[in-house]
mmCIF file of C-alpha atoms in Angstrom:
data_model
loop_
_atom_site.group_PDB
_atom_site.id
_atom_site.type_symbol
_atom_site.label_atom_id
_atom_site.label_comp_id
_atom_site.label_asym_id
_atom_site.label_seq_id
_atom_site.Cartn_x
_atom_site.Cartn_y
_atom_site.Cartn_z
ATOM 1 C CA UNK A 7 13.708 125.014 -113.938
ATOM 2 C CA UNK A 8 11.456 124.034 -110.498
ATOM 3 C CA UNK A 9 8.472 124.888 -110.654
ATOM 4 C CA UNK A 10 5.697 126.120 -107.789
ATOM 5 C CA UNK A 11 3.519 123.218 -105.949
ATOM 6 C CA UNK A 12 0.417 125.270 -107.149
ATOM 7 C CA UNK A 13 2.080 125.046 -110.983
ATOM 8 C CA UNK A 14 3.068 121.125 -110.180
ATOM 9 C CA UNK A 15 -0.147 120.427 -109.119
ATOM 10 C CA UNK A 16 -2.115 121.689 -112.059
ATOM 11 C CA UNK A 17 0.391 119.909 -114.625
ATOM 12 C CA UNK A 18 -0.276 116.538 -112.683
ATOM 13 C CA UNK A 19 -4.150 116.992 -112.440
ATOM 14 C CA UNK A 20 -4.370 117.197 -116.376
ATOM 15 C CA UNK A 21 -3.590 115.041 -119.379
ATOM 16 C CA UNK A 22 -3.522 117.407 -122.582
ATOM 17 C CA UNK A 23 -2.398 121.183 -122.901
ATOM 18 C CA UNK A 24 -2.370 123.759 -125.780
ATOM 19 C CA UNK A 25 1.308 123.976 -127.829
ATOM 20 C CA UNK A 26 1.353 127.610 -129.369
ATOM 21 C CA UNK A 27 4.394 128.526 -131.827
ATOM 22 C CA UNK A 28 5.528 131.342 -134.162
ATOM 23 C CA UNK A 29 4.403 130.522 -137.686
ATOM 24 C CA UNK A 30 5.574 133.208 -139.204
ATOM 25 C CA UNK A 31 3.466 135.816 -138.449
ATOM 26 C CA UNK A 32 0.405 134.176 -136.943
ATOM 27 C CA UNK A 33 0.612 132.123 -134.291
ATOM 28 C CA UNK A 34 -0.051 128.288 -134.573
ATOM 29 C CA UNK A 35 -2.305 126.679 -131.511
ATOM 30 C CA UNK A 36 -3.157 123.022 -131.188
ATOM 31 C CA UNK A 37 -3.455 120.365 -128.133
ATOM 32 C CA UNK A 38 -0.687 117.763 -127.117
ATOM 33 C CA UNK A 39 -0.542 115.061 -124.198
ATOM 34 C CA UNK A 40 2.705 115.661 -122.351
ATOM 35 C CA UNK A 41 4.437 114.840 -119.556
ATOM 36 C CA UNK A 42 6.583 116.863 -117.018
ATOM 37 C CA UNK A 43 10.405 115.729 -116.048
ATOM 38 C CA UNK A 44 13.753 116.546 -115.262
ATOM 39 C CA UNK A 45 12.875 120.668 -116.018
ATOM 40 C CA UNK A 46 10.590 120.007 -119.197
ATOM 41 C CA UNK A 47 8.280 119.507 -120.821
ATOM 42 C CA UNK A 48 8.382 116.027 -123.114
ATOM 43 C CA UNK A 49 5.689 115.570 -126.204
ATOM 44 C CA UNK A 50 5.365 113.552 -129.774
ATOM 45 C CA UNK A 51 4.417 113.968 -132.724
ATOM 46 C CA UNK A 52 4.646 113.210 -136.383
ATOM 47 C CA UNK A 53 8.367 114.720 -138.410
ATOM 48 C CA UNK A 54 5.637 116.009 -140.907
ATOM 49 C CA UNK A 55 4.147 117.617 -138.809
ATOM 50 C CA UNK A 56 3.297 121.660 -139.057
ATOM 51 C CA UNK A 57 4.543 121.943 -135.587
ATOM 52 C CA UNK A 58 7.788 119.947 -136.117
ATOM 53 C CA UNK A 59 8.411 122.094 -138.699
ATOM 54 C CA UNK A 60 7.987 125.332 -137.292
ATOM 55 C CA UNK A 61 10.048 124.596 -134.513
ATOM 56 C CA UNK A 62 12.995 123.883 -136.125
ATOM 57 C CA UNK A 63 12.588 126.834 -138.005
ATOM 58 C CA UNK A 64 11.660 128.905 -135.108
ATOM 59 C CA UNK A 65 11.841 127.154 -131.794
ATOM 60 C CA UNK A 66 10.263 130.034 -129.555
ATOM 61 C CA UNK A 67 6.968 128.307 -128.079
ATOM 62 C CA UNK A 68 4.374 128.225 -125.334
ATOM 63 C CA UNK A 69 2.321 125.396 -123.372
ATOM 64 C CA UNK A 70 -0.614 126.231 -121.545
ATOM 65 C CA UNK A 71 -2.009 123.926 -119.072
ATOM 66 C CA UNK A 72 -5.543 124.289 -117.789
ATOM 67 C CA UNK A 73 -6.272 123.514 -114.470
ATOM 68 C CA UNK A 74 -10.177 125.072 -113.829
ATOM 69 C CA UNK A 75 -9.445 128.081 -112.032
ATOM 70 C CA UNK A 76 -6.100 128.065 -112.508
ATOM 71 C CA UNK A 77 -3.726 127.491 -115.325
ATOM 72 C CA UNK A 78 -0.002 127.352 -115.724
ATOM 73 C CA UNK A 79 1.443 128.542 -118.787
ATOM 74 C CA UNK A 80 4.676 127.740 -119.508
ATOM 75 C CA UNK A 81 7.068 129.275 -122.016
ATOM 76 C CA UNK A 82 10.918 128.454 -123.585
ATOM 77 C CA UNK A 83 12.383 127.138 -126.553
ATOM 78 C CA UNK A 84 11.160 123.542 -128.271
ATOM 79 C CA UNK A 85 13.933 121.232 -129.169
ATOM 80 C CA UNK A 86 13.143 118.586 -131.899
ATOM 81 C CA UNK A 87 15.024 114.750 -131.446
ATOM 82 C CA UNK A 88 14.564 112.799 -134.679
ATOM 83 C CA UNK A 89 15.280 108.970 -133.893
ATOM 84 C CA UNK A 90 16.721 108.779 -137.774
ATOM 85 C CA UNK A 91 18.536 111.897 -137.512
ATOM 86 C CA UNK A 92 22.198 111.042 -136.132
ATOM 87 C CA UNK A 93 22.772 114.385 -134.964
ATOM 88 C CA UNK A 94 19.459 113.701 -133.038
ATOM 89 C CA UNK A 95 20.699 110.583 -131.272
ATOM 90 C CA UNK A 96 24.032 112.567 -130.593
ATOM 91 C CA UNK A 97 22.053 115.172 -128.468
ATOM 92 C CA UNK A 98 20.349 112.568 -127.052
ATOM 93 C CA UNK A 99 23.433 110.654 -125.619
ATOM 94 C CA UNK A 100 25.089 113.858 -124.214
ATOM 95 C CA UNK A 101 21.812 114.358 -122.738
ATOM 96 C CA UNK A 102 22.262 111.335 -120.339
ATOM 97 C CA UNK A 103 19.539 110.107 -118.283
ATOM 98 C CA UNK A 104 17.279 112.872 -118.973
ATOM 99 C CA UNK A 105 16.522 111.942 -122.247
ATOM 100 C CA UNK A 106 15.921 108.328 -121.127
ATOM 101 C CA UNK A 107 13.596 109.740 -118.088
ATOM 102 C CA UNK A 108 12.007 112.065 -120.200
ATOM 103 C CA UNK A 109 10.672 109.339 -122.826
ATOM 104 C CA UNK A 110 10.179 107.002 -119.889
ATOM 105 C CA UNK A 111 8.190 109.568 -117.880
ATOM 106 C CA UNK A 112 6.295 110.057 -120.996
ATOM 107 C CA UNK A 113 5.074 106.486 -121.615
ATOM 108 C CA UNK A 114 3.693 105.894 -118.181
ATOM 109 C CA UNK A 115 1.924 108.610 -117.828
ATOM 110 C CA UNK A 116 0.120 108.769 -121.491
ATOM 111 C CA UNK A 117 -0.107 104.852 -121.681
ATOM 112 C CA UNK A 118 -4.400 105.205 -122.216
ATOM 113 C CA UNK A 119 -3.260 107.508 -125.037
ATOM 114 C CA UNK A 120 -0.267 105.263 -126.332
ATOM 115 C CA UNK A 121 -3.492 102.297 -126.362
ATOM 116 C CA UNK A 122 -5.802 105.019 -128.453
ATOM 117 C CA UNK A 123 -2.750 104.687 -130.833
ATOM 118 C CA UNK A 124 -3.045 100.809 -131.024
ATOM 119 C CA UNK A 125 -6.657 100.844 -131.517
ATOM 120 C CA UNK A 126 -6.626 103.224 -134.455
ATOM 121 C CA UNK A 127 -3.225 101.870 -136.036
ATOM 122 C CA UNK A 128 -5.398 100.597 -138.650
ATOM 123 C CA UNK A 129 -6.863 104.123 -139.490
ATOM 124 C CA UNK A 130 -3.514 105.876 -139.017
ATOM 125 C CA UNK A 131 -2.317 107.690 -142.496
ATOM 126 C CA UNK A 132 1.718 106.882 -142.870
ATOM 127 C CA UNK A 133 2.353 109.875 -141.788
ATOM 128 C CA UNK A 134 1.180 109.556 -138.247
ATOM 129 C CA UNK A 135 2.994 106.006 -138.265
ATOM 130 C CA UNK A 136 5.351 105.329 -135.027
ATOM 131 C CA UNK A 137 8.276 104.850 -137.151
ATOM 132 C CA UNK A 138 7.326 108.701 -137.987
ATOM 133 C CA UNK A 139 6.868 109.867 -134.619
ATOM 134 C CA UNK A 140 9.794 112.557 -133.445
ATOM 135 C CA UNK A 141 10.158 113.512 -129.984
ATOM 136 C CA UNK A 142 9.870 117.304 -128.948
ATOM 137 C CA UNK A 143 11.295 118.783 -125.596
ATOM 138 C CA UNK A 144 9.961 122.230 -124.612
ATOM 139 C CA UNK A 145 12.986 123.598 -122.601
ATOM 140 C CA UNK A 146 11.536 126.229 -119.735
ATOM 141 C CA UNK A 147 12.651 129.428 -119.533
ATOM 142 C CA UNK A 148 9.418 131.040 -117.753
ATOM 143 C CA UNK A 149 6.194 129.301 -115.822
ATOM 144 C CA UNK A 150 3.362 131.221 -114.776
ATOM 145 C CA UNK A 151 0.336 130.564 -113.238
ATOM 146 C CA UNK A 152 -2.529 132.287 -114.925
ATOM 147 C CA UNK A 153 -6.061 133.337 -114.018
ATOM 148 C CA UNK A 154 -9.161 130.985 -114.966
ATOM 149 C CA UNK A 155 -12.984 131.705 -115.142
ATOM 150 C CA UNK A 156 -15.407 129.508 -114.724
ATOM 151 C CA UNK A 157 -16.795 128.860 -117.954
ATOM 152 C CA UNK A 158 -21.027 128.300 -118.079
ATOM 153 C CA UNK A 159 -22.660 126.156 -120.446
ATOM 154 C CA UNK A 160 -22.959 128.133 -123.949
ATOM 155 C CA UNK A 161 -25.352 128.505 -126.800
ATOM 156 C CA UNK A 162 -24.418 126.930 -129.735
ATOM 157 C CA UNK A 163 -21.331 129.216 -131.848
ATOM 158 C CA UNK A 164 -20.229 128.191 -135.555
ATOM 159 C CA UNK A 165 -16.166 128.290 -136.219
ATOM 160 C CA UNK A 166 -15.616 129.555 -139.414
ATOM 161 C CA UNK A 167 -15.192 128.051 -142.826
ATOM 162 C CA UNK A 168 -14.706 124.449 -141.103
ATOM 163 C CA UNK A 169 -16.384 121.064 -142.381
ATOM 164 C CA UNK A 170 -20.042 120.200 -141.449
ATOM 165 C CA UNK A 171 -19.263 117.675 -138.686
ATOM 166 C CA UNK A 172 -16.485 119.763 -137.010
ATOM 167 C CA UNK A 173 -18.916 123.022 -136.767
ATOM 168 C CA UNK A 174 -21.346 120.595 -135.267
ATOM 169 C CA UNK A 175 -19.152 119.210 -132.495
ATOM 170 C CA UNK A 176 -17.503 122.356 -131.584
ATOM 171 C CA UNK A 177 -21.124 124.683 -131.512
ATOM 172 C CA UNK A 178 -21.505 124.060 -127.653
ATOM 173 C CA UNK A 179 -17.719 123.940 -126.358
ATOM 174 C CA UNK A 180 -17.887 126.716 -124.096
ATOM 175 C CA UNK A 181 -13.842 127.177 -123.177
ATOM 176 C CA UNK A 182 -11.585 128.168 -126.058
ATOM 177 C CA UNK A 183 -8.286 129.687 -125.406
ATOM 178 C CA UNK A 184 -6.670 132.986 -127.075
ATOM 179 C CA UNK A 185 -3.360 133.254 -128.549
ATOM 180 C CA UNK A 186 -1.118 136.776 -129.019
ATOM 181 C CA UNK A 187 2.402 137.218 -129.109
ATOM 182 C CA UNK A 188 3.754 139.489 -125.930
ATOM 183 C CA UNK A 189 7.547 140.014 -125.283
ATOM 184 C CA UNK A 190 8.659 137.629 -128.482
ATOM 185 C CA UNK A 191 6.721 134.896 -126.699
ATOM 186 C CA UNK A 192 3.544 133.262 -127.503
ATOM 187 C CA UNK A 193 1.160 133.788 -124.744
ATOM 188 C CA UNK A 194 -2.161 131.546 -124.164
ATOM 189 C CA UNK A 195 -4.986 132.334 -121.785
ATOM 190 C CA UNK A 196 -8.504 130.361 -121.576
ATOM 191 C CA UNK A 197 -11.690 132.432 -122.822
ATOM 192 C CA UNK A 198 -14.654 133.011 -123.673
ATOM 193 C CA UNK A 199 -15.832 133.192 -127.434
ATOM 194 C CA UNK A 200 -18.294 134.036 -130.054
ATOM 195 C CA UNK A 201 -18.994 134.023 -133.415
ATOM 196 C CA UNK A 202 -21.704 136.161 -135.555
ATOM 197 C CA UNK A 203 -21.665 136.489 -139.046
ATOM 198 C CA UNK A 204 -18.165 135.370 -139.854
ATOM 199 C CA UNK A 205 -16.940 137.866 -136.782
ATOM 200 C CA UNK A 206 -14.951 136.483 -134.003
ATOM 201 C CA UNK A 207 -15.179 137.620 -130.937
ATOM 202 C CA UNK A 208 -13.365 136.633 -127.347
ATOM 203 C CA UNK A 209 -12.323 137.576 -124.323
ATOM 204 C CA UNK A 210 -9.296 136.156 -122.272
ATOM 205 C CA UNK A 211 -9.579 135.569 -118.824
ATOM 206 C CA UNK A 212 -6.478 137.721 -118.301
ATOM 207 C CA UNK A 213 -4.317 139.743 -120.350
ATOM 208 C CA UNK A 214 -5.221 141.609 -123.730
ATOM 209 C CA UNK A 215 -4.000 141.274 -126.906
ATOM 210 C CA UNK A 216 -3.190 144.783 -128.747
ATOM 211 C CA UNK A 217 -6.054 145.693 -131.600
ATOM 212 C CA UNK A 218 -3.889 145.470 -135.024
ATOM 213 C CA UNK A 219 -1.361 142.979 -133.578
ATOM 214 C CA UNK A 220 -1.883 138.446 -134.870
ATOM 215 C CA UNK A 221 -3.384 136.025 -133.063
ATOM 216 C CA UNK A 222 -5.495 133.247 -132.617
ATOM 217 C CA UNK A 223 -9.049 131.403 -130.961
ATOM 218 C CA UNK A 224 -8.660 127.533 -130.748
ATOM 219 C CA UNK A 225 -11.527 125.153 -129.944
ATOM 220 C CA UNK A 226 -10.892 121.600 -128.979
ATOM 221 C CA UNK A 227 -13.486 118.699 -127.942
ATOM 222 C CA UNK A 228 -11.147 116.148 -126.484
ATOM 223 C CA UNK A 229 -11.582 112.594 -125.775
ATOM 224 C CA UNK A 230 -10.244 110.886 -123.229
ATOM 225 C CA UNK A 231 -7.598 108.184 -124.959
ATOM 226 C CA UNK A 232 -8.971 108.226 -128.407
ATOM 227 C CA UNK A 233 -6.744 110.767 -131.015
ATOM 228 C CA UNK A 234 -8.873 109.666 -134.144
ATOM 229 C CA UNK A 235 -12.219 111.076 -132.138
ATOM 230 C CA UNK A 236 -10.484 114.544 -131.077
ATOM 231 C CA UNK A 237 -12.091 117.805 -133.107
ATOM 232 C CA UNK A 238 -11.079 120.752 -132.839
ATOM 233 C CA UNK A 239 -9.988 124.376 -135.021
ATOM 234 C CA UNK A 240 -7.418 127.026 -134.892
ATOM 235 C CA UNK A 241 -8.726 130.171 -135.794
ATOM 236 C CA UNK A 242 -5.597 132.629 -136.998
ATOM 237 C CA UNK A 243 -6.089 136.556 -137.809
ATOM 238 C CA UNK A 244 -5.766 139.814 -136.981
ATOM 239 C CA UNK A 245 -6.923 141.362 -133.606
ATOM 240 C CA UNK A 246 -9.402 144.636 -133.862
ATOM 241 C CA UNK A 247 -11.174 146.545 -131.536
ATOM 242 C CA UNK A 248 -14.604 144.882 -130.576
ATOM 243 C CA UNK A 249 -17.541 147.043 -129.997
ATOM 244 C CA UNK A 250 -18.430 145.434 -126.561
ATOM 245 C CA UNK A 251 -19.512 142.305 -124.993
ATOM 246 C CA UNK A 252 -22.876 142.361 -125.234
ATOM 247 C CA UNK A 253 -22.520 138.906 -127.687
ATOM 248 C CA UNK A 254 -20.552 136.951 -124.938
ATOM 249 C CA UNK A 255 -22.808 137.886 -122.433
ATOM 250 C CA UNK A 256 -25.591 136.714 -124.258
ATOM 251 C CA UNK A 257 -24.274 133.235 -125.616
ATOM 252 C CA UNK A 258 -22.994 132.159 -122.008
ATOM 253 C CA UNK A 259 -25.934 133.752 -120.036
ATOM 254 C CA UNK A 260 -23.895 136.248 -117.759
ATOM 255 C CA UNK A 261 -23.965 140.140 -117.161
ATOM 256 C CA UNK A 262 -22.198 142.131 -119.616
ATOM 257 C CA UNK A 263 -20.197 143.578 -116.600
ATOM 258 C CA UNK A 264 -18.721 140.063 -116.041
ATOM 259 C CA UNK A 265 -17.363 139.367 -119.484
ATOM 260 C CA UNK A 266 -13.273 140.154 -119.084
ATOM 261 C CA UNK A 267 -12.358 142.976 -121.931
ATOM 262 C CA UNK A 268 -13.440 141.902 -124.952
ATOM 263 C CA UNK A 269 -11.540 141.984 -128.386
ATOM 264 C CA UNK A 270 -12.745 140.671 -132.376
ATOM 265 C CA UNK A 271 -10.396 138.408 -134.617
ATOM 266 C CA UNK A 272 -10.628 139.178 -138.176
ATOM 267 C CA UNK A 273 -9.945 135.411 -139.153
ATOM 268 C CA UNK A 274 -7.486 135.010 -142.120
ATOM 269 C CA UNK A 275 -6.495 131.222 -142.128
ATOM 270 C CA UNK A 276 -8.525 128.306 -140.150
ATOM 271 C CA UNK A 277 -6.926 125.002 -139.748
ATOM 272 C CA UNK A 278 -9.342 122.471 -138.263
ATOM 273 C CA UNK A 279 -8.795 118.838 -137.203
ATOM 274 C CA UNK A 280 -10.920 115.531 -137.118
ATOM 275 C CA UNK A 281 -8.979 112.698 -135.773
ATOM 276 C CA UNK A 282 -5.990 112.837 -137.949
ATOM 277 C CA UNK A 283 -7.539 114.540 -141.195
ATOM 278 C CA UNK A 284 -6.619 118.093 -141.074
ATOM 279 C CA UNK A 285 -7.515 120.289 -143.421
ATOM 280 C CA UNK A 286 -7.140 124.750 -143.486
ATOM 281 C CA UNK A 287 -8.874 127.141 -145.216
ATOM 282 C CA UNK A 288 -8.860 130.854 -146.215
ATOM 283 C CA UNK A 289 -12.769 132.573 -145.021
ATOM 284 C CA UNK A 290 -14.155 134.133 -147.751
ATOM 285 C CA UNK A 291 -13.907 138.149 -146.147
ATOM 286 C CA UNK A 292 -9.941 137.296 -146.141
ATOM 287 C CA UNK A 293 -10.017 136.418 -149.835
ATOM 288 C CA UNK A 294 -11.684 139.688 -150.646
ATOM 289 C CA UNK A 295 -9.677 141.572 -148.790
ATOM 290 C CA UNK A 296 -6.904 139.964 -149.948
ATOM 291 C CA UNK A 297 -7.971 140.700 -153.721
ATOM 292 C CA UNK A 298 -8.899 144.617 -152.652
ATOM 293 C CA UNK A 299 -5.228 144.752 -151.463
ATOM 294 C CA UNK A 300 -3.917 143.559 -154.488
#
């Protein structure tokens, strides 16, 4: 599909956007470099991968790009090509050229992260190995440009049952981004987050999640080239009502009256990253309730 100048523009200002898919029935969020051609979207990754997984399972996904004030989010079906799968390298030829554009686009446009690669080969686990590496293709079915905020400095906010190092780098990120499911479709919008006593709280820059339905917070600190130095956490749950956002307000230094509607996450699984060591975890209020329930 073509997409907008205003959409264009955004997608060629920025380097890495958020992937969100359907894992079973809480979303899965996490960044991805990318690159924009012939009506898609082109990304890699590892075969083990959660995502790779999930897609082929259930290839319904979302990619939000965020450009400041603006974002683009774009939505449509993810399409997995295995170079040791031959009914991978069958789609691929009856794709033509676009396959060959899409990898080539890819390439030049993410060579400082391709040289990140080559600097940490050493420190790469097998799985994360280029003869591992499978190629995903995000096929568009909907792009939408999507309000931003601008996002003030923040007091410091722990993310839940994460390690040490990974609460510590991720206290004063002050942009996270929300994920629900709307229309079948995973939907991702920027916002603004807290966290007090184990409670999450957030509030998307547009759009609102229903109280009772699953979702998601993610918080990323990116470098610029680098994978092995890129922290971040995926925060999955269930949405409930939030009793205000006097919390927000506070932590970013704003009037209550300019925090956009505010909802809580009762977090039930948190995946975190540190280079390539990823680890997840259950918080211990999900455990009990999970316990209670049984």
């Amino acid at each position: 599909m073509k997409l907008t100048r205003e959409a264009s523009a955004i997608l060629g200002r920025a380097s890495i956007g958020m992937l969100a898919l359907r894992s079973g029935r809480l979303p899965l969020v996490n960044p991805a470099v990318y690159s924009y051609a012939i009506g898609s979207l082109w990304m890699t990754t590892s075969r083990f991968a959660a995502k790779t997984i999930i897609a082929k399972r259930d290839p319904r996904a979302a990619f939000l790009v965020d450009g400041g004030s603006q974002a683009v989010l774009l939505r449509g079906a993810l399409e997995v090509f295995d170079p040791l799968k031959v009914s991978s390298q069958v789609r691929a030829m009856l794709d033509g050229p676009g396959y060959l554009l899409g990898m080539a686009g890819y390439a030049l446009r993410n060579a400082p992260f391709i040289a990140g690669y080559a600097l940490d080969l050493a420190r790469l686990p097998r799985e994360w190995m280029p003869y591992n590496r499978v190629v995903l293709r995000l096929k568009l079915s909907h792009a939408d440009l999507v309000e931003g905020a601008p996002f003030p400095s923040a007091q410091a906010a722990r993310v839940p049952a994460v390690p040490a190092e990974v609460s510590r780098r991720l206290a004063g990120v002050a942009r996270g981004y929300a994920c629900w499911i709307e229309g079948g479709l995973p939907i991702i919008r920027p916002a603004f987050w807290e966290v007090e006593h184990g409670q999450v709280t957030l509030a998307p820059t547009s759009g609102h999640p229903r109280s009772g339905s699953p979702g998601a917070l993610v918080v990323e600190s990116h470098h610029s080239f680098r994978p092995s130095l890129m922290v971040g956490a995926c925060v999955r749950g269930t949405f409930t009502a939030s009793s205000g956002g006097d919390a927000i307000a506070e932590r970013y230094g704003i009037v209550v009256s300019e925090v956009p509607p505010v909802i809580d996450l009762r977090p039930e699984r948190v995946t975190s990253w540190r280079g390539f060591a990823i680890t997840t975890a259950v918080p211990r209020p999900a455990r009990q309730l999970r316990v209670a329930e049984g």
